[in-house]
Amino acid sequence: DIVMTQSPDSLAVSLGERATIHCRSSQSVLYSSNNKNYLAWYQQKPGQPPKLLIYWASTRESGVPDRFSGSGSGTDFTLTINSLQAEDVAVYYCQQYYRTLITFGQGTRLEIK
Amino acid sequence: EVQLVESGGGLVQPGRSLRLSCTASGFTFGDYAMHWVRQAPGMGLEWVSGISWNSGSIGYADSVKRRFTISRDNGRNSLFLQMNSLRAEDTALYYCAKARGPHYYDSTGYSFDYWGQGTLVTVSS
């Protein structure tokens, strides 16, 4: 199984500042044949289902604000939220869909400082 | 508008069975892979099972293998999860999720672009 490890488990950032969340996979999720990283980021607010933010590690889902961006390749990935807004308070999850046995990170709770 | 509506959850005793359903609308159901993801109270997301557009590829988490069975009926725009031999640790909110593409298998999979609101399964005596 590919183990996904996020860091930190929680962080508090001031409004208008940048939040950075890391995700590391125990194996590469980069498929050399198409040069795609099978890595997604989701946002989950209390009482709501998860919402897709980023797929293929860096492609923003339609309708997602451009202050959200994803980067990284292979085993190390980053979700960056620029100019943090109050509505960004949520738990963020990374997910690998490279293998048939899909796995999520443990989640990172983002709060306002 | 894409909609996924789960049903079938409830309180069930350990060792018993339950069948979850997910009814889809707003897209061509038969063109996409589908998945079940669960979330225990206060915990993170756990992928449970996935199925490709034509049911040709199916997979399960180790925690549910040989107890749960995923299936779909493209004519009825429906996804199912048959859960047998339920355990207390299966207690969770079960989400149905649509993949962004048709396939589900190593190196051909997709992320999940739409999720239902979930149906709660509680396993307790």
PDB file of N, CA and C in Angstrom, chain B residues 28-125:
ATOM      1  N   THR B  28     -23.759  11.398 -17.256  1.00  0.00           N
ATOM      2  CA  THR B  28     -23.911  10.066 -17.837  1.00  0.00           C
ATOM      3  C   THR B  28     -23.206   9.055 -16.943  1.00  0.00           C
ATOM      4  N   PHE B  29     -23.977   8.462 -16.059  1.00  0.00           N
ATOM      5  CA  PHE B  29     -23.426   7.602 -15.003  1.00  0.00           C
ATOM      6  C   PHE B  29     -22.509   6.520 -15.565  1.00  0.00           C
ATOM      7  N   GLY B  30     -22.918   5.899 -16.643  1.00  0.00           N
ATOM      8  CA  GLY B  30     -22.171   4.770 -17.202  1.00  0.00           C
ATOM      9  C   GLY B  30     -20.825   5.137 -17.790  1.00  0.00           C
ATOM     10  N   ASP B  31     -20.491   6.412 -17.845  1.00  0.00           N
ATOM     11  CA  ASP B  31     -19.213   6.855 -18.421  1.00  0.00           C
ATOM     12  C   ASP B  31     -18.113   7.035 -17.376  1.00  0.00           C
ATOM     13  N   TYR B  32     -18.438   6.811 -16.107  1.00  0.00           N
ATOM     14  CA  TYR B  32     -17.484   7.151 -15.058  1.00  0.00           C
ATOM     15  C   TYR B  32     -17.302   6.024 -14.043  1.00  0.00           C
ATOM     16  N   ALA B  33     -16.077   5.933 -13.534  1.00  0.00           N
ATOM     17  CA  ALA B  33     -15.823   5.064 -12.395  1.00  0.00           C
ATOM     18  C   ALA B  33     -16.460   5.686 -11.152  1.00  0.00           C
ATOM     19  N   MET B  34     -16.755   4.842 -10.182  1.00  0.00           N
ATOM     20  CA  MET B  34     -17.387   5.298  -8.946  1.00  0.00           C
ATOM     21  C   MET B  34     -16.701   4.659  -7.752  1.00  0.00           C
ATOM     22  N   HIS B  35     -16.823   5.306  -6.607  1.00  0.00           N
ATOM     23  CA  HIS B  35     -16.138   4.842  -5.401  1.00  0.00           C
ATOM     24  C   HIS B  35     -17.000   5.035  -4.166  1.00  0.00           C
ATOM     25  N   TRP B  36     -16.667   4.247  -3.132  1.00  0.00           N
ATOM     26  CA  TRP B  36     -17.187   4.472  -1.793  1.00  0.00           C
ATOM     27  C   TRP B  36     -16.020   4.873  -0.890  1.00  0.00           C
ATOM     28  N   VAL B  37     -16.241   5.914  -0.104  1.00  0.00           N
ATOM     29  CA  VAL B  37     -15.262   6.406   0.862  1.00  0.00           C
ATOM     30  C   VAL B  37     -15.996   6.570   2.190  1.00  0.00           C
ATOM     31  N   ARG B  38     -15.357   6.188   3.278  1.00  0.00           N
ATOM     32  CA  ARG B  38     -16.024   6.333   4.575  1.00  0.00           C
ATOM     33  C   ARG B  38     -15.204   7.206   5.522  1.00  0.00           C
ATOM     34  N   GLN B  39     -15.911   7.692   6.530  1.00  0.00           N
ATOM     35  CA  GLN B  39     -15.289   8.568   7.520  1.00  0.00           C
ATOM     36  C   GLN B  39     -15.877   8.245   8.876  1.00  0.00           C
ATOM     37  N   ALA B  40     -15.082   7.628   9.723  1.00  0.00           N
ATOM     38  CA  ALA B  40     -15.520   7.337  11.083  1.00  0.00           C
ATOM     39  C   ALA B  40     -15.678   8.654  11.845  1.00  0.00           C
ATOM     40  N   PRO B  41     -16.521   8.692  12.869  1.00  0.00           N
ATOM     41  CA  PRO B  41     -16.766   9.936  13.606  1.00  0.00           C
ATOM     42  C   PRO B  41     -15.478  10.586  14.087  1.00  0.00           C
ATOM     43  N   GLY B  42     -15.270  11.836  13.692  1.00  0.00           N
ATOM     44  CA  GLY B  42     -14.101  12.590  14.125  1.00  0.00           C
ATOM     45  C   GLY B  42     -12.786  12.172  13.500  1.00  0.00           C
ATOM     46  N   MET B  43     -12.841  11.292  12.488  1.00  0.00           N
ATOM     47  CA  MET B  43     -11.625  10.752  11.898  1.00  0.00           C
ATOM     48  C   MET B  43     -11.464  11.215  10.447  1.00  0.00           C
ATOM     49  N   GLY B  44     -10.426  10.714   9.799  1.00  0.00           N
ATOM     50  CA  GLY B  44     -10.133  11.086   8.426  1.00  0.00           C
ATOM     51  C   GLY B  44     -10.870  10.232   7.407  1.00  0.00           C
ATOM     52  N   LEU B  45     -10.507  10.437   6.147  1.00  0.00           N
ATOM     53  CA  LEU B  45     -11.146   9.736   5.049  1.00  0.00           C
ATOM     54  C   LEU B  45     -10.466   8.388   4.806  1.00  0.00           C
ATOM     55  N   GLU B  46     -11.286   7.374   4.558  1.00  0.00           N
ATOM     56  CA  GLU B  46     -10.772   6.051   4.222  1.00  0.00           C
ATOM     57  C   GLU B  46     -11.470   5.566   2.963  1.00  0.00           C
ATOM     58  N   TRP B  47     -10.710   5.357   1.911  1.00  0.00           N
ATOM     59  CA  TRP B  47     -11.275   4.776   0.696  1.00  0.00           C
ATOM     60  C   TRP B  47     -11.699   3.335   0.990  1.00  0.00           C
ATOM     61  N   VAL B  48     -12.879   2.960   0.510  1.00  0.00           N
ATOM     62  CA  VAL B  48     -13.438   1.639   0.798  1.00  0.00           C
ATOM     63  C   VAL B  48     -13.397   0.725  -0.427  1.00  0.00           C
ATOM     64  N   SER B  49     -13.896   1.252  -1.555  1.00  0.00           N
ATOM     65  CA  SER B  49     -14.019   0.399  -2.727  1.00  0.00           C
ATOM     66  C   SER B  49     -14.234   1.247  -3.967  1.00  0.00           C
ATOM     67  N   GLY B  50     -13.826   0.715  -5.122  1.00  0.00           N
ATOM     68  CA  GLY B  50     -14.015   1.412  -6.380  1.00  0.00           C
ATOM     69  C   GLY B  50     -14.409   0.449  -7.485  1.00  0.00           C
ATOM     70  N   ILE B  51     -15.050   0.993  -8.526  1.00  0.00           N
ATOM     71  CA  ILE B  51     -15.510   0.176  -9.647  1.00  0.00           C
ATOM     72  C   ILE B  51     -15.416   1.002 -10.919  1.00  0.00           C
ATOM     73  N   SER B  52     -14.906   0.410 -11.975  1.00  0.00           N
ATOM     74  CA  SER B  52     -14.769   1.118 -13.240  1.00  0.00           C
ATOM     75  C   SER B  52     -16.123   1.263 -13.926  1.00  0.00           C
ATOM     76  N   TRP B  53     -16.145   1.985 -15.013  1.00  0.00           N
ATOM     77  CA  TRP B  53     -17.389   2.312 -15.705  1.00  0.00           C
ATOM     78  C   TRP B  53     -18.195   1.090 -16.120  1.00  0.00           C
ATOM     79  N   ASN B  54     -17.482   0.029 -16.490  1.00  0.00           N
ATOM     80  CA  ASN B  54     -18.161  -1.172 -16.997  1.00  0.00           C
ATOM     81  C   ASN B  54     -18.072  -2.340 -16.025  1.00  0.00           C
ATOM     82  N   SER B  55     -17.700  -2.052 -14.788  1.00  0.00           N
ATOM     83  CA  SER B  55     -17.534  -3.070 -13.741  1.00  0.00           C
ATOM     84  C   SER B  55     -16.383  -4.030 -14.029  1.00  0.00           C
ATOM     85  N   GLY B  56     -15.538  -3.690 -15.010  1.00  0.00           N
ATOM     86  CA  GLY B  56     -14.428  -4.560 -15.360  1.00  0.00           C
ATOM     87  C   GLY B  56     -13.296  -4.535 -14.345  1.00  0.00           C
ATOM     88  N   SER B  57     -13.158  -3.443 -13.619  1.00  0.00           N
ATOM     89  CA  SER B  57     -12.130  -3.321 -12.586  1.00  0.00           C
ATOM     90  C   SER B  57     -12.796  -2.972 -11.269  1.00  0.00           C
ATOM     91  N   ILE B  58     -12.481  -3.745 -10.257  1.00  0.00           N
ATOM     92  CA  ILE B  58     -13.062  -3.544  -8.920  1.00  0.00           C
ATOM     93  C   ILE B  58     -11.950  -3.695  -7.894  1.00  0.00           C
ATOM     94  N   GLY B  59     -12.003  -2.875  -6.856  1.00  0.00           N
ATOM     95  CA  GLY B  59     -11.011  -2.983  -5.803  1.00  0.00           C
ATOM     96  C   GLY B  59     -11.582  -2.670  -4.444  1.00  0.00           C
ATOM     97  N   TYR B  60     -10.890  -3.166  -3.409  1.00  0.00           N
ATOM     98  CA  TYR B  60     -11.346  -2.980  -2.035  1.00  0.00           C
ATOM     99  C   TYR B  60     -10.168  -2.661  -1.130  1.00  0.00           C
ATOM    100  N   ALA B  61     -10.465  -1.899  -0.087  1.00  0.00           N
ATOM    101  CA  ALA B  61      -9.494  -1.725   0.985  1.00  0.00           C
ATOM    102  C   ALA B  61      -9.332  -3.063   1.699  1.00  0.00           C
ATOM    103  N   ASP B  62      -8.141  -3.281   2.239  1.00  0.00           N
ATOM    104  CA  ASP B  62      -7.886  -4.543   2.947  1.00  0.00           C
ATOM    105  C   ASP B  62      -8.873  -4.743   4.095  1.00  0.00           C
ATOM    106  N   SER B  63      -9.286  -3.649   4.722  1.00  0.00           N
ATOM    107  CA  SER B  63     -10.161  -3.716   5.897  1.00  0.00           C
ATOM    108  C   SER B  63     -11.557  -4.248   5.578  1.00  0.00           C
ATOM    109  N   VAL B  64     -11.945  -4.245   4.302  1.00  0.00           N
ATOM    110  CA  VAL B  64     -13.305  -4.684   3.952  1.00  0.00           C
ATOM    111  C   VAL B  64     -13.315  -5.823   2.950  1.00  0.00           C
ATOM    112  N   LYS B  65     -12.127  -6.195   2.479  1.00  0.00           N
ATOM    113  CA  LYS B  65     -12.037  -7.251   1.468  1.00  0.00           C
ATOM    114  C   LYS B  65     -12.682  -8.536   1.985  1.00  0.00           C
ATOM    115  N   ARG B  66     -13.413  -9.208   1.121  1.00  0.00           N
ATOM    116  CA  ARG B  66     -14.140 -10.454   1.393  1.00  0.00           C
ATOM    117  C   ARG B  66     -15.369 -10.255   2.292  1.00  0.00           C
ATOM    118  N   ARG B  67     -15.634  -9.030   2.717  1.00  0.00           N
ATOM    119  CA  ARG B  67     -16.870  -8.758   3.472  1.00  0.00           C
ATOM    120  C   ARG B  67     -17.804  -7.839   2.699  1.00  0.00           C
ATOM    121  N   PHE B  68     -17.232  -6.898   1.940  1.00  0.00           N
ATOM    122  CA  PHE B  68     -18.028  -5.928   1.199  1.00  0.00           C
ATOM    123  C   PHE B  68     -17.962  -6.256  -0.284  1.00  0.00           C
ATOM    124  N   THR B  69     -19.047  -5.931  -0.997  1.00  0.00           N
ATOM    125  CA  THR B  69     -19.096  -6.122  -2.449  1.00  0.00           C
ATOM    126  C   THR B  69     -19.685  -4.872  -3.103  1.00  0.00           C
ATOM    127  N   ILE B  70     -18.936  -4.314  -4.019  1.00  0.00           N
ATOM    128  CA  ILE B  70     -19.401  -3.146  -4.765  1.00  0.00           C
ATOM    129  C   ILE B  70     -20.013  -3.611  -6.090  1.00  0.00           C
ATOM    130  N   SER B  71     -21.031  -2.911  -6.533  1.00  0.00           N
ATOM    131  CA  SER B  71     -21.633  -3.215  -7.834  1.00  0.00           C
ATOM    132  C   SER B  71     -22.303  -1.945  -8.356  1.00  0.00           C
ATOM    133  N   ARG B  72     -22.678  -1.992  -9.611  1.00  0.00           N
ATOM    134  CA  ARG B  72     -23.357  -0.842 -10.210  1.00  0.00           C
ATOM    135  C   ARG B  72     -24.368  -1.326 -11.242  1.00  0.00           C
ATOM    136  N   ASP B  73     -25.372  -0.498 -11.458  1.00  0.00           N
ATOM    137  CA  ASP B  73     -26.375  -0.748 -12.491  1.00  0.00           C
ATOM    138  C   ASP B  73     -26.457   0.518 -13.325  1.00  0.00           C
ATOM    139  N   ASN B  74     -25.787   0.510 -14.462  1.00  0.00           N
ATOM    140  CA  ASN B  74     -25.737   1.720 -15.279  1.00  0.00           C
ATOM    141  C   ASN B  74     -27.115   2.087 -15.839  1.00  0.00           C
ATOM    142  N   GLY B  75     -27.968   1.124 -16.038  1.00  0.00           N
ATOM    143  CA  GLY B  75     -29.307   1.404 -16.532  1.00  0.00           C
ATOM    144  C   GLY B  75     -30.165   2.123 -15.505  1.00  0.00           C
ATOM    145  N   ARG B  76     -29.828   1.941 -14.223  1.00  0.00           N
ATOM    146  CA  ARG B  76     -30.591   2.585 -13.159  1.00  0.00           C
ATOM    147  C   ARG B  76     -29.800   3.715 -12.504  1.00  0.00           C
ATOM    148  N   ASN B  77     -28.646   4.065 -13.104  1.00  0.00           N
ATOM    149  CA  ASN B  77     -27.805   5.153 -12.556  1.00  0.00           C
ATOM    150  C   ASN B  77     -27.531   4.951 -11.069  1.00  0.00           C
ATOM    151  N   SER B  78     -27.185   3.738 -10.704  1.00  0.00           N
ATOM    152  CA  SER B  78     -27.050   3.414  -9.285  1.00  0.00           C
ATOM    153  C   SER B  78     -25.774   2.648  -8.982  1.00  0.00           C
ATOM    154  N   LEU B  79     -25.236   2.944  -7.814  1.00  0.00           N
ATOM    155  CA  LEU B  79     -24.055   2.285  -7.258  1.00  0.00           C
ATOM    156  C   LEU B  79     -24.479   1.638  -5.952  1.00  0.00           C
ATOM    157  N   PHE B  80     -23.894   0.463  -5.683  1.00  0.00           N
ATOM    158  CA  PHE B  80     -24.284  -0.256  -4.476  1.00  0.00           C
ATOM    159  C   PHE B  80     -23.054  -0.703  -3.685  1.00  0.00           C
ATOM    160  N   LEU B  81     -23.282  -0.929  -2.384  1.00  0.00           N
ATOM    161  CA  LEU B  81     -22.256  -1.528  -1.537  1.00  0.00           C
ATOM    162  C   LEU B  81     -22.952  -2.510  -0.608  1.00  0.00           C
ATOM    163  N   GLN B  82     -22.728  -3.798  -0.854  1.00  0.00           N
ATOM    164  CA  GLN B  82     -23.245  -4.830   0.023  1.00  0.00           C
ATOM    165  C   GLN B  82     -22.236  -5.076   1.126  1.00  0.00           C
ATOM    166  N   MET B  83     -22.662  -4.861   2.372  1.00  0.00           N
ATOM    167  CA  MET B  83     -21.754  -4.972   3.507  1.00  0.00           C
ATOM    168  C   MET B  83     -22.205  -6.139   4.380  1.00  0.00           C
ATOM    169  N   ASN B  84     -21.378  -7.154   4.463  1.00  0.00           N
ATOM    170  CA  ASN B  84     -21.666  -8.331   5.278  1.00  0.00           C
ATOM    171  C   ASN B  84     -20.718  -8.404   6.470  1.00  0.00           C
ATOM    172  N   SER B  85     -21.096  -9.222   7.436  1.00  0.00           N
ATOM    173  CA  SER B  85     -20.258  -9.441   8.623  1.00  0.00           C
ATOM    174  C   SER B  85     -19.764  -8.128   9.219  1.00  0.00           C
ATOM    175  N   LEU B  86     -20.691  -7.223   9.423  1.00  0.00           N
ATOM    176  CA  LEU B  86     -20.319  -5.888   9.892  1.00  0.00           C
ATOM    177  C   LEU B  86     -19.713  -5.907  11.280  1.00  0.00           C
ATOM    178  N   ARG B  87     -18.764  -5.006  11.489  1.00  0.00           N
ATOM    179  CA  ARG B  87     -18.044  -4.882  12.755  1.00  0.00           C
ATOM    180  C   ARG B  87     -18.225  -3.476  13.303  1.00  0.00           C
ATOM    181  N   ALA B  88     -17.945  -3.325  14.582  1.00  0.00           N
ATOM    182  CA  ALA B  88     -18.048  -1.994  15.192  1.00  0.00           C
ATOM    183  C   ALA B  88     -17.163  -0.985  14.471  1.00  0.00           C
ATOM    184  N   GLU B  89     -16.024  -1.420  14.004  1.00  0.00           N
ATOM    185  CA  GLU B  89     -15.094  -0.505  13.329  1.00  0.00           C
ATOM    186  C   GLU B  89     -15.560  -0.091  11.936  1.00  0.00           C
ATOM    187  N   ASP B  90     -16.655  -0.659  11.453  1.00  0.00           N
ATOM    188  CA  ASP B  90     -17.244  -0.213  10.189  1.00  0.00           C
ATOM    189  C   ASP B  90     -18.174   0.993  10.385  1.00  0.00           C
ATOM    190  N   THR B  91     -18.383   1.373  11.631  1.00  0.00           N
ATOM    191  CA  THR B  91     -19.220   2.536  11.920  1.00  0.00           C
ATOM    192  C   THR B  91     -18.603   3.784  11.302  1.00  0.00           C
ATOM    193  N   ALA B  92     -19.367   4.431  10.440  1.00  0.00           N
ATOM    194  CA  ALA B  92     -18.839   5.588   9.715  1.00  0.00           C
ATOM    195  C   ALA B  92     -19.933   6.216   8.862  1.00  0.00           C
ATOM    196  N   LEU B  93     -19.629   7.392   8.367  1.00  0.00           N
ATOM    197  CA  LEU B  93     -20.427   8.029   7.325  1.00  0.00           C
ATOM    198  C   LEU B  93     -19.863   7.539   5.993  1.00  0.00           C
ATOM    199  N   TYR B  94     -20.714   6.959   5.173  1.00  0.00           N
ATOM    200  CA  TYR B  94     -20.279   6.391   3.897  1.00  0.00           C
ATOM    201  C   TYR B  94     -20.665   7.335   2.765  1.00  0.00           C
ATOM    202  N   TYR B  95     -19.634   7.772   2.035  1.00  0.00           N
ATOM    203  CA  TYR B  95     -19.830   8.663   0.897  1.00  0.00           C
ATOM    204  C   TYR B  95     -19.720   7.886  -0.411  1.00  0.00           C
ATOM    205  N   CYS B  96     -20.546   8.269  -1.339  1.00  0.00           N
ATOM    206  CA  CYS B  96     -20.437   7.838  -2.725  1.00  0.00           C
ATOM    207  C   CYS B  96     -19.694   8.958  -3.460  1.00  0.00           C
ATOM    208  N   ALA B  97     -18.752   8.606  -4.321  1.00  0.00           N
ATOM    209  CA  ALA B  97     -17.974   9.624  -5.020  1.00  0.00           C
ATOM    210  C   ALA B  97     -17.813   9.256  -6.484  1.00  0.00           C
ATOM    211  N   LYS B  98     -17.909  10.259  -7.325  1.00  0.00           N
ATOM    212  CA  LYS B  98     -17.759  10.069  -8.772  1.00  0.00           C
ATOM    213  C   LYS B  98     -16.308  10.366  -9.165  1.00  0.00           C
ATOM    214  N   ALA B  99     -15.732   9.496  -9.965  1.00  0.00           N
ATOM    215  CA  ALA B  99     -14.395   9.749 -10.484  1.00  0.00           C
ATOM    216  C   ALA B  99     -14.465  10.677 -11.693  1.00  0.00           C
ATOM    217  N   ARG B 100     -13.332  11.267 -12.009  1.00  0.00           N
ATOM    218  CA  ARG B 100     -13.303  12.199 -13.127  1.00  0.00           C
ATOM    219  C   ARG B 100     -13.218  11.500 -14.465  1.00  0.00           C
ATOM    220  N   GLY B 101     -13.011  10.190 -14.471  1.00  0.00           N
ATOM    221  CA  GLY B 101     -12.901   9.441 -15.718  1.00  0.00           C
ATOM    222  C   GLY B 101     -13.457   8.046 -15.558  1.00  0.00           C
ATOM    223  N   PRO B 102     -13.403   7.259 -16.622  1.00  0.00           N
ATOM    224  CA  PRO B 102     -14.067   5.950 -16.634  1.00  0.00           C
ATOM    225  C   PRO B 102     -13.312   4.812 -15.953  1.00  0.00           C
ATOM    226  N   HIS B 103     -12.008   4.970 -15.877  1.00  0.00           N
ATOM    227  CA  HIS B 103     -11.221   3.816 -15.493  1.00  0.00           C
ATOM    228  C   HIS B 103     -10.875   3.807 -14.021  1.00  0.00           C
ATOM    229  N   TYR B 104     -10.643   2.604 -13.570  1.00  0.00           N
ATOM    230  CA  TYR B 104     -10.174   2.446 -12.200  1.00  0.00           C
ATOM    231  C   TYR B 104      -9.250   1.242 -12.202  1.00  0.00           C
ATOM    232  N   TYR B 105      -7.980   1.507 -12.189  1.00  0.00           N
ATOM    233  CA  TYR B 105      -6.967   0.449 -12.109  1.00  0.00           C
ATOM    234  C   TYR B 105      -5.615   1.136 -12.038  1.00  0.00           C
ATOM    235  N   ASP B 106      -4.590   0.385 -11.687  1.00  0.00           N
ATOM    236  CA  ASP B 106      -3.250   0.958 -11.590  1.00  0.00           C
ATOM    237  C   ASP B 106      -2.938   1.844 -12.792  1.00  0.00           C
ATOM    238  N   SER B 107      -2.527   3.065 -12.469  1.00  0.00           N
ATOM    239  CA  SER B 107      -2.056   4.042 -13.459  1.00  0.00           C
ATOM    240  C   SER B 107      -3.119   4.525 -14.429  1.00  0.00           C
ATOM    241  N   THR B 108      -4.368   4.161 -14.191  1.00  0.00           N
ATOM    242  CA  THR B 108      -5.428   4.645 -15.086  1.00  0.00           C
ATOM    243  C   THR B 108      -6.516   5.389 -14.325  1.00  0.00           C
ATOM    244  N   GLY B 109      -6.328   5.533 -13.033  1.00  0.00           N
ATOM    245  CA  GLY B 109      -7.387   6.072 -12.191  1.00  0.00           C
ATOM    246  C   GLY B 109      -7.530   7.580 -12.259  1.00  0.00           C
ATOM    247  N   TYR B 110      -8.529   8.062 -11.536  1.00  0.00           N
ATOM    248  CA  TYR B 110      -8.858   9.475 -11.525  1.00  0.00           C
ATOM    249  C   TYR B 110      -9.219   9.921 -10.106  1.00  0.00           C
ATOM    250  N   SER B 111      -9.078  11.220  -9.888  1.00  0.00           N
ATOM    251  CA  SER B 111      -9.531  11.789  -8.616  1.00  0.00           C
ATOM    252  C   SER B 111     -11.053  11.851  -8.605  1.00  0.00           C
ATOM    253  N   PHE B 112     -11.613  12.268  -7.466  1.00  0.00           N
ATOM    254  CA  PHE B 112     -13.063  12.240  -7.263  1.00  0.00           C
ATOM    255  C   PHE B 112     -13.607  13.665  -7.302  1.00  0.00           C
ATOM    256  N   ASP B 113     -14.421  13.973  -8.307  1.00  0.00           N
ATOM    257  CA  ASP B 113     -14.846  15.366  -8.441  1.00  0.00           C
ATOM    258  C   ASP B 113     -16.211  15.685  -7.825  1.00  0.00           C
ATOM    259  N   TYR B 114     -17.010  14.684  -7.543  1.00  0.00           N
ATOM    260  CA  TYR B 114     -18.295  14.932  -6.876  1.00  0.00           C
ATOM    261  C   TYR B 114     -18.523  13.880  -5.797  1.00  0.00           C
ATOM    262  N   TRP B 115     -19.087  14.351  -4.684  1.00  0.00           N
ATOM    263  CA  TRP B 115     -19.366  13.494  -3.542  1.00  0.00           C
ATOM    264  C   TRP B 115     -20.812  13.696  -3.109  1.00  0.00           C
ATOM    265  N   GLY B 116     -21.408  12.623  -2.589  1.00  0.00           N
ATOM    266  CA  GLY B 116     -22.710  12.760  -1.978  1.00  0.00           C
ATOM    267  C   GLY B 116     -22.585  13.310  -0.566  1.00  0.00           C
ATOM    268  N   GLN B 117     -23.718  13.438   0.122  1.00  0.00           N
ATOM    269  CA  GLN B 117     -23.723  13.929   1.498  1.00  0.00           C
ATOM    270  C   GLN B 117     -23.447  12.818   2.505  1.00  0.00           C
ATOM    271  N   GLY B 118     -23.511  11.582   2.060  1.00  0.00           N
ATOM    272  CA  GLY B 118     -23.176  10.453   2.918  1.00  0.00           C
ATOM    273  C   GLY B 118     -24.384   9.841   3.602  1.00  0.00           C
ATOM    274  N   THR B 119     -24.240   8.567   3.975  1.00  0.00           N
ATOM    275  CA  THR B 119     -25.244   7.861   4.754  1.00  0.00           C
ATOM    276  C   THR B 119     -24.529   7.210   5.936  1.00  0.00           C
ATOM    277  N   LEU B 120     -25.109   7.350   7.113  1.00  0.00           N
ATOM    278  CA  LEU B 120     -24.446   6.919   8.341  1.00  0.00           C
ATOM    279  C   LEU B 120     -24.748   5.467   8.641  1.00  0.00           C
ATOM    280  N   VAL B 121     -23.701   4.711   8.863  1.00  0.00           N
ATOM    281  CA  VAL B 121     -23.816   3.309   9.265  1.00  0.00           C
ATOM    282  C   VAL B 121     -23.279   3.187  10.687  1.00  0.00           C
ATOM    283  N   THR B 122     -24.098   2.668  11.567  1.00  0.00           N
ATOM    284  CA  THR B 122     -23.698   2.466  12.955  1.00  0.00           C
ATOM    285  C   THR B 122     -23.820   0.982  13.279  1.00  0.00           C
ATOM    286  N   VAL B 123     -22.711   0.389  13.659  1.00  0.00           N
ATOM    287  CA  VAL B 123     -22.697  -1.037  13.997  1.00  0.00           C
ATOM    288  C   VAL B 123     -22.547  -1.158  15.511  1.00  0.00           C
ATOM    289  N   SER B 124     -23.600  -1.609  16.144  1.00  0.00           N
ATOM    290  CA  SER B 124     -23.600  -1.691  17.604  1.00  0.00           C
ATOM    291  C   SER B 124     -24.684  -2.647  18.069  1.00  0.00           C
ATOM    292  N   SER B 125     -24.426  -3.295  19.170  1.00  0.00           N
ATOM    293  CA  SER B 125     -25.413  -4.201  19.744  1.00  0.00           C
ATOM    294  C   SER B 125     -26.331  -3.471  20.726  1.00  0.00           C
TER     295      SER B 125
END
